[in-house]
Amino acid sequence: MGITRVRLCNLELFSTMADRISSLPDSILCDILSSLPTKEVVATSVLSKRWIHLWRSVPSFYFDYNPIYSCDYDKYKEAYTHFLQSVDSFLLSRDREQPLHRFRLTFHCILEHTLSIKTWITAAVSGRVQHLDIYCHRGIVMPTVFSCKTLVVLKLNLITVEDFSFADLPLLKVLYLNSVSLPRYLDLSQILSGCPNLEDLEVMGLACETKGKFNRLTKLVRASIHEILLPLEIFKDVEVLFFDWMYQRNVDLDFDFQNLVQLELVLQASEDWLWVLKVLEHCPKLQSLVICVFKIFLPIFLAGYEQYAWPYPQTVPACISSHLKTCCLKKYSGSIDEFQFARYILENAKYLRTMKICSIGEKNDMIRELSSCMKSSDTCALYFE
């Protein structure tokens, strides 16, 4: 079934529901429409007289341009031009007395039109936007939004940001920076110091220096760090933490993650398991552990290679023996070092409820080996995917 036909079917279904929900106030209807792409929201104007102008008060805009490349350049450019004109029209026609809660733009195109995107983002900021989600490509330069005082959620992906000297985001709670190019002279600490209420932070592929002093993010609950851009100590109070072990393996921990209950690591070498246990010694309340085994080199498949076996530790971190409830090993290949760690968890986690193995390769041997391990917890269930 083609995309157009699916959308027509959805519209027909929505039409049959329109009579049932016609008694609802406009504010609730607008909230319902906020979950739909903007193109489909505007299409509801044909349902009845009441719906003709209702879409203009919807507080969210979602524009998605991800065309299938065509060898017919004229048709490709025509579709691109139509998209630009549609977005311009939607933004001009909306009720500007209504605050803009969310503006989401996904833009994949070999053609560039930075001016239009700048205009759209500027319109969103002037509309007191609360949630801004931009996914473009590095060739697009967007105006700075780091002084938009109404922002609560800011997610930037594959984008270059215009020059700015400071950040002032007093209401911001969620900040995701994925492969974002910032001004070279700007320090990441300058951004975070302008986010006093930040609760959720994700940083990945960020082209930015980190020379300044970092203040503790006292309200931060979740952090996902893929580089060594940020010192781990500023995340000591979080409850959920993800970090790539490759960038943090040489860091000496002289503090505890007192509130941490969920931890996810990326492990890239067979020798790193003991380092993982050292980290766990600093996570006294940990309940959920996820480890993605992403080994850069796989000499296990080379003839004559002897697999690495790490020495069995004499002590057990308190979180494993007293708090750990779930453990998941992703990309588990069944190598000696991986099996050792899985067995170690099964033998020492007294309150473990779930041991999940997301395996690569033949599962039968893995199932047989791990199922034969002694379990410290009588209620532990072993799952394989």
XYZ file of C-alpha atoms in Angstrom:
385
model
C 0.000 0.000 0.000
C 1.469 3.367 -1.040
C 2.193 6.166 1.401
C -0.468 8.418 -0.129
C -3.120 5.722 0.190
C -2.152 5.056 3.804
C -2.510 8.750 4.618
C -5.913 8.851 2.935
C -7.022 5.837 4.965
C -5.807 7.532 8.131
C -7.699 10.685 7.190
C -10.887 8.715 6.526
C -10.538 6.990 9.867
C -9.984 10.337 11.552
C -13.064 11.658 9.766
C -15.260 8.952 11.302
C -13.876 9.888 14.710
C -14.413 13.614 14.168
C -18.107 13.437 15.023
C -17.382 11.594 18.250
C -14.843 14.115 19.489
C -16.589 17.238 18.198
C -17.823 17.980 21.701
C -14.279 18.318 23.016
C -12.868 21.827 23.544
C -10.378 23.219 21.026
C -7.492 23.020 23.472
C -7.842 19.241 23.792
C -8.267 18.782 20.044
C -5.091 20.778 19.452
C -3.209 18.590 21.890
C -4.414 15.499 19.990
C -3.334 16.998 16.664
C 0.083 17.817 18.110
C 1.063 14.153 17.808
C 0.672 14.205 14.010
C 3.052 15.474 11.310
C 2.092 19.022 10.339
C 1.120 18.013 6.803
C -1.521 15.651 8.183
C -2.681 18.217 10.745
C -3.434 20.719 7.979
C -5.256 17.986 6.033
C -7.863 17.773 8.850
C -9.195 21.163 7.751
C -11.408 19.365 5.181
C -13.282 17.353 7.819
C -15.868 19.983 8.710
C -16.322 23.718 9.197
C -15.102 23.508 12.752
C -11.791 22.045 11.605
C -11.051 24.589 8.876
C -8.971 26.906 11.052
C -8.334 24.667 14.037
C -4.901 23.533 12.799
C -3.614 27.102 13.076
C -3.845 26.886 16.864
C -1.978 23.586 17.157
C 1.045 24.305 19.403
C 3.408 21.863 17.678
C 4.980 21.713 14.234
C 6.675 18.635 12.813
C 8.281 18.899 9.376
C 10.021 15.897 7.848
C 11.797 16.102 4.504
C 13.574 12.890 3.558
C 13.004 12.402 -0.186
C 14.052 9.466 -2.297
C 16.743 10.783 -4.600
C 15.646 10.875 -8.215
C 17.813 11.042 -11.330
C 15.257 13.501 -12.622
C 16.773 16.631 -11.111
C 13.850 18.846 -12.095
C 11.327 16.678 -10.222
C 13.656 16.459 -7.238
C 14.036 20.230 -7.118
C 10.305 20.731 -7.623
C 9.505 18.554 -4.603
C 12.149 20.386 -2.590
C 10.755 23.792 -3.532
C 7.228 22.643 -2.648
C 8.432 21.583 0.805
C 10.081 24.952 1.439
C 6.968 26.829 0.356
C 4.726 24.600 2.487
C 6.736 25.226 5.646
C 6.780 28.977 4.971
C 3.015 28.931 4.472
C 2.315 26.918 7.634
C 4.437 29.191 9.811
C 2.893 32.353 8.379
C -0.659 31.041 8.814
C -0.422 29.842 12.406
C -2.066 31.750 15.219
C 0.843 33.752 16.582
C -1.034 34.560 19.762
C -0.579 30.914 20.733
C 2.810 29.861 22.164
C 4.724 27.302 20.129
C 5.312 24.306 22.370
C 7.304 22.204 19.941
C 9.128 22.678 16.654
C 10.672 19.585 15.075
C 12.537 19.616 11.767
C 14.103 16.612 10.050
C 15.819 17.734 6.888
C 17.775 15.470 4.532
C 18.631 17.050 1.226
C 21.568 17.399 -1.146
C 20.377 20.915 -1.933
C 21.050 23.658 0.573
C 18.759 26.417 1.601
C 20.214 27.738 4.827
C 18.285 30.999 4.683
C 14.895 29.268 4.902
C 15.963 27.092 7.824
C 17.339 30.113 9.659
C 14.020 31.875 9.129
C 12.042 28.895 10.440
C 14.154 28.505 13.573
C 14.053 32.239 14.232
C 10.257 32.098 13.928
C 10.154 29.220 16.403
C 12.296 31.089 18.917
C 10.193 34.243 18.571
C 7.120 32.044 19.108
C 8.382 31.175 22.595
C 9.170 27.602 21.617
C 9.624 25.140 24.474
C 10.801 22.029 22.613
C 13.207 22.414 19.677
C 14.377 19.317 17.776
C 16.547 19.864 14.675
C 18.062 17.091 12.539
C 19.850 18.353 9.433
C 23.349 18.012 8.007
C 26.562 19.869 8.770
C 26.271 22.041 5.685
C 23.321 23.808 7.305
C 24.215 26.691 9.610
C 21.479 27.545 12.078
C 21.135 30.670 14.230
C 22.046 30.335 17.860
C 19.249 29.207 20.130
C 21.319 29.122 23.307
C 19.730 32.297 24.632
C 16.122 31.206 24.132
C 14.800 31.506 27.677
C 11.615 29.531 27.026
C 13.353 26.321 25.917
C 12.761 23.234 28.046
C 14.018 20.621 25.546
C 16.795 21.227 22.989
C 17.947 18.462 20.629
C 20.422 19.271 17.864
C 21.694 16.671 15.399
C 24.195 17.062 12.549
C 24.110 20.833 12.517
C 26.481 23.785 12.600
C 25.622 26.609 14.983
C 26.348 30.274 14.345
C 28.742 32.160 16.583
C 27.553 32.979 20.077
C 29.403 33.959 23.244
C 27.248 32.637 26.083
C 24.273 30.456 26.912
C 21.218 31.520 28.886
C 18.738 28.642 29.136
C 17.177 28.976 32.594
C 14.310 26.531 31.953
C 16.194 23.901 29.962
C 15.847 20.359 31.313
C 16.906 18.224 28.322
C 19.968 18.889 26.135
C 21.096 16.545 23.336
C 24.071 17.529 21.182
C 24.816 14.939 18.517
C 27.573 15.711 15.967
C 27.103 19.439 16.406
C 29.728 21.952 15.281
C 30.039 24.864 17.697
C 32.256 27.963 17.444
C 35.888 26.945 17.969
C 36.541 29.469 20.706
C 33.532 28.273 22.704
C 34.041 26.041 25.716
C 31.431 23.418 26.543
C 31.479 24.594 30.142
C 30.070 27.927 28.931
C 26.987 26.135 27.630
C 26.426 23.995 30.709
C 26.879 26.931 33.082
C 23.876 28.520 31.386
C 21.657 25.488 32.090
C 21.122 25.518 35.878
C 18.071 23.224 35.755
C 19.429 20.575 33.376
C 18.154 17.068 34.131
C 19.053 15.075 31.011
C 22.301 15.503 29.024
C 23.573 13.634 25.974
C 26.799 14.561 24.176
C 28.144 12.729 21.129
C 30.510 13.717 18.314
C 30.722 17.285 19.537
C 33.321 19.522 17.892
C 34.119 21.689 20.890
C 36.955 22.297 23.340
C 36.624 21.825 27.090
C 39.171 24.030 28.830
C 36.983 25.849 31.309
C 35.998 24.889 34.814
C 32.876 22.755 35.127
C 30.300 23.367 37.774
C 28.439 20.424 39.221
C 25.086 19.852 37.580
C 23.146 19.388 40.786
C 19.792 18.615 39.131
C 21.126 16.217 36.494
C 19.376 12.829 36.579
C 20.521 11.198 33.336
C 23.737 11.556 31.316
C 25.016 9.897 28.150
C 28.650 10.675 27.354
C 30.434 9.294 24.319
C 33.689 11.210 24.595
C 36.046 12.455 27.266
C 34.759 15.993 26.768
C 33.396 16.095 30.285
C 34.908 15.000 33.611
C 32.981 12.129 35.164
C 32.875 13.855 38.532
C 30.214 16.312 37.385
C 27.895 13.315 36.914
C 28.399 11.862 40.390
C 24.788 12.550 41.424
C 23.003 11.108 38.378
C 20.658 8.126 38.528
C 21.188 6.936 34.942
C 24.573 6.991 33.194
C 25.945 5.822 29.861
C 29.564 6.242 28.852
C 31.951 4.763 26.350
C 34.670 2.914 28.220
C 37.249 3.631 25.502
C 37.280 7.293 26.511
C 37.129 6.791 30.267
C 39.176 3.659 30.972
C 42.244 5.541 32.249
C 40.289 7.793 34.567
C 40.888 7.198 38.288
C 37.676 7.335 40.270
C 38.097 8.944 43.687
C 34.376 9.422 44.280
C 31.193 7.322 44.312
C 28.067 7.511 42.174
C 25.835 7.528 45.226
C 22.509 7.795 43.371
C 23.290 5.675 40.317
C 20.762 2.886 39.729
C 21.194 2.295 35.976
C 24.547 2.060 34.172
C 25.393 1.272 30.545
C 28.960 0.818 29.290
C 30.615 0.121 25.962
C 33.514 -2.295 26.385
C 36.077 -2.601 23.609
C 38.830 -4.905 24.918
C 38.915 -8.289 26.639
C 41.194 -6.873 29.345
C 38.614 -4.294 30.469
C 36.413 -6.507 32.629
C 38.450 -5.862 35.773
C 38.141 -2.131 35.100
C 34.378 -2.609 34.891
C 34.405 -4.194 38.339
C 36.423 -1.256 39.671
C 33.746 1.102 38.383
C 31.037 -1.002 40.005
C 32.812 -0.622 43.335
C 31.904 3.052 43.099
C 28.215 2.398 42.330
C 26.849 1.167 45.674
C 23.135 1.335 44.738
C 23.274 0.066 41.151
C 20.264 -2.044 40.130
C 20.546 -2.297 36.339
C 23.723 -2.959 34.338
C 24.029 -3.039 30.540
C 27.335 -3.757 28.808
C 27.748 -3.604 25.051
C 30.739 -5.725 24.049
C 32.048 -3.877 21.026
C 35.547 -5.202 20.432
C 37.405 -3.319 17.736
C 39.622 -6.282 16.898
C 38.409 -9.857 16.807
C 41.597 -11.964 16.818
C 39.514 -14.794 18.233
C 38.845 -15.829 14.664
C 42.539 -15.973 13.755
C 44.334 -19.313 13.782
C 46.526 -19.837 16.813
C 44.959 -17.033 18.864
C 44.641 -17.753 22.579
C 41.609 -16.166 24.197
C 42.109 -13.869 27.153
C 41.104 -15.082 30.604
C 41.091 -12.524 33.396
C 41.911 -13.486 37.008
C 38.857 -14.234 39.102
C 38.459 -11.392 41.673
C 38.541 -12.198 45.356
C 35.948 -9.567 46.308
C 32.492 -8.647 45.038
C 31.278 -5.039 44.656
C 28.451 -4.288 47.071
C 26.041 -3.372 44.296
C 26.353 -6.837 42.725
C 25.794 -8.742 45.941
C 23.110 -6.502 47.426
C 21.248 -4.491 44.767
C 21.716 -5.685 41.180
C 18.392 -6.825 39.691
C 18.973 -6.849 35.932
C 22.043 -7.425 33.794
C 22.250 -7.361 30.012
C 25.240 -8.271 27.834
C 24.896 -7.052 24.249
C 26.866 -8.491 21.308
C 27.851 -11.455 23.456
C 30.046 -13.817 21.426
C 30.713 -16.458 24.062
C 34.452 -15.773 24.336
C 36.199 -16.843 27.528
C 36.380 -13.345 29.011
C 32.690 -12.659 28.309
C 31.622 -16.004 29.742
C 33.719 -15.343 32.846
C 31.909 -12.080 33.511
C 28.441 -13.554 32.903
C 29.238 -16.443 35.261
C 30.638 -14.014 37.841
C 27.375 -12.049 37.859
C 25.228 -15.186 38.070
C 27.286 -16.583 40.946
C 27.359 -13.403 43.038
C 24.198 -11.361 42.349
C 21.893 -12.536 45.131
C 18.932 -10.415 44.068
C 19.283 -10.792 40.301
C 15.940 -11.215 38.548
C 16.944 -11.090 34.897
C 20.115 -12.013 33.025
C 19.691 -11.109 29.352
C 22.160 -12.214 26.683
C 21.957 -10.524 23.281
C 24.265 -12.825 21.383
C 26.059 -12.924 18.065
C 26.883 -16.280 16.545
C 25.696 -19.763 17.508
C 23.427 -19.689 20.559
C 23.189 -23.369 21.478
C 26.645 -23.598 23.073
C 26.124 -20.285 24.885
C 22.783 -21.429 26.290
C 24.254 -24.710 27.454
C 27.285 -23.106 29.108
C 25.439 -20.318 30.911
C 22.503 -22.506 31.929
C 24.939 -24.802 33.735
C 26.350 -21.955 35.864
C 25.494 -21.792 39.531
C 23.087 -18.966 40.370
C 23.132 -17.081 43.626
C 19.547 -15.910 43.038
C 16.726 -18.460 43.007
C 14.476 -16.096 41.086
C 16.918 -15.245 38.285
C 15.631 -15.852 34.752
C 18.104 -16.300 31.894
C 17.041 -14.911 28.495
C 18.701 -15.149 25.089
C 18.123 -13.028 22.013
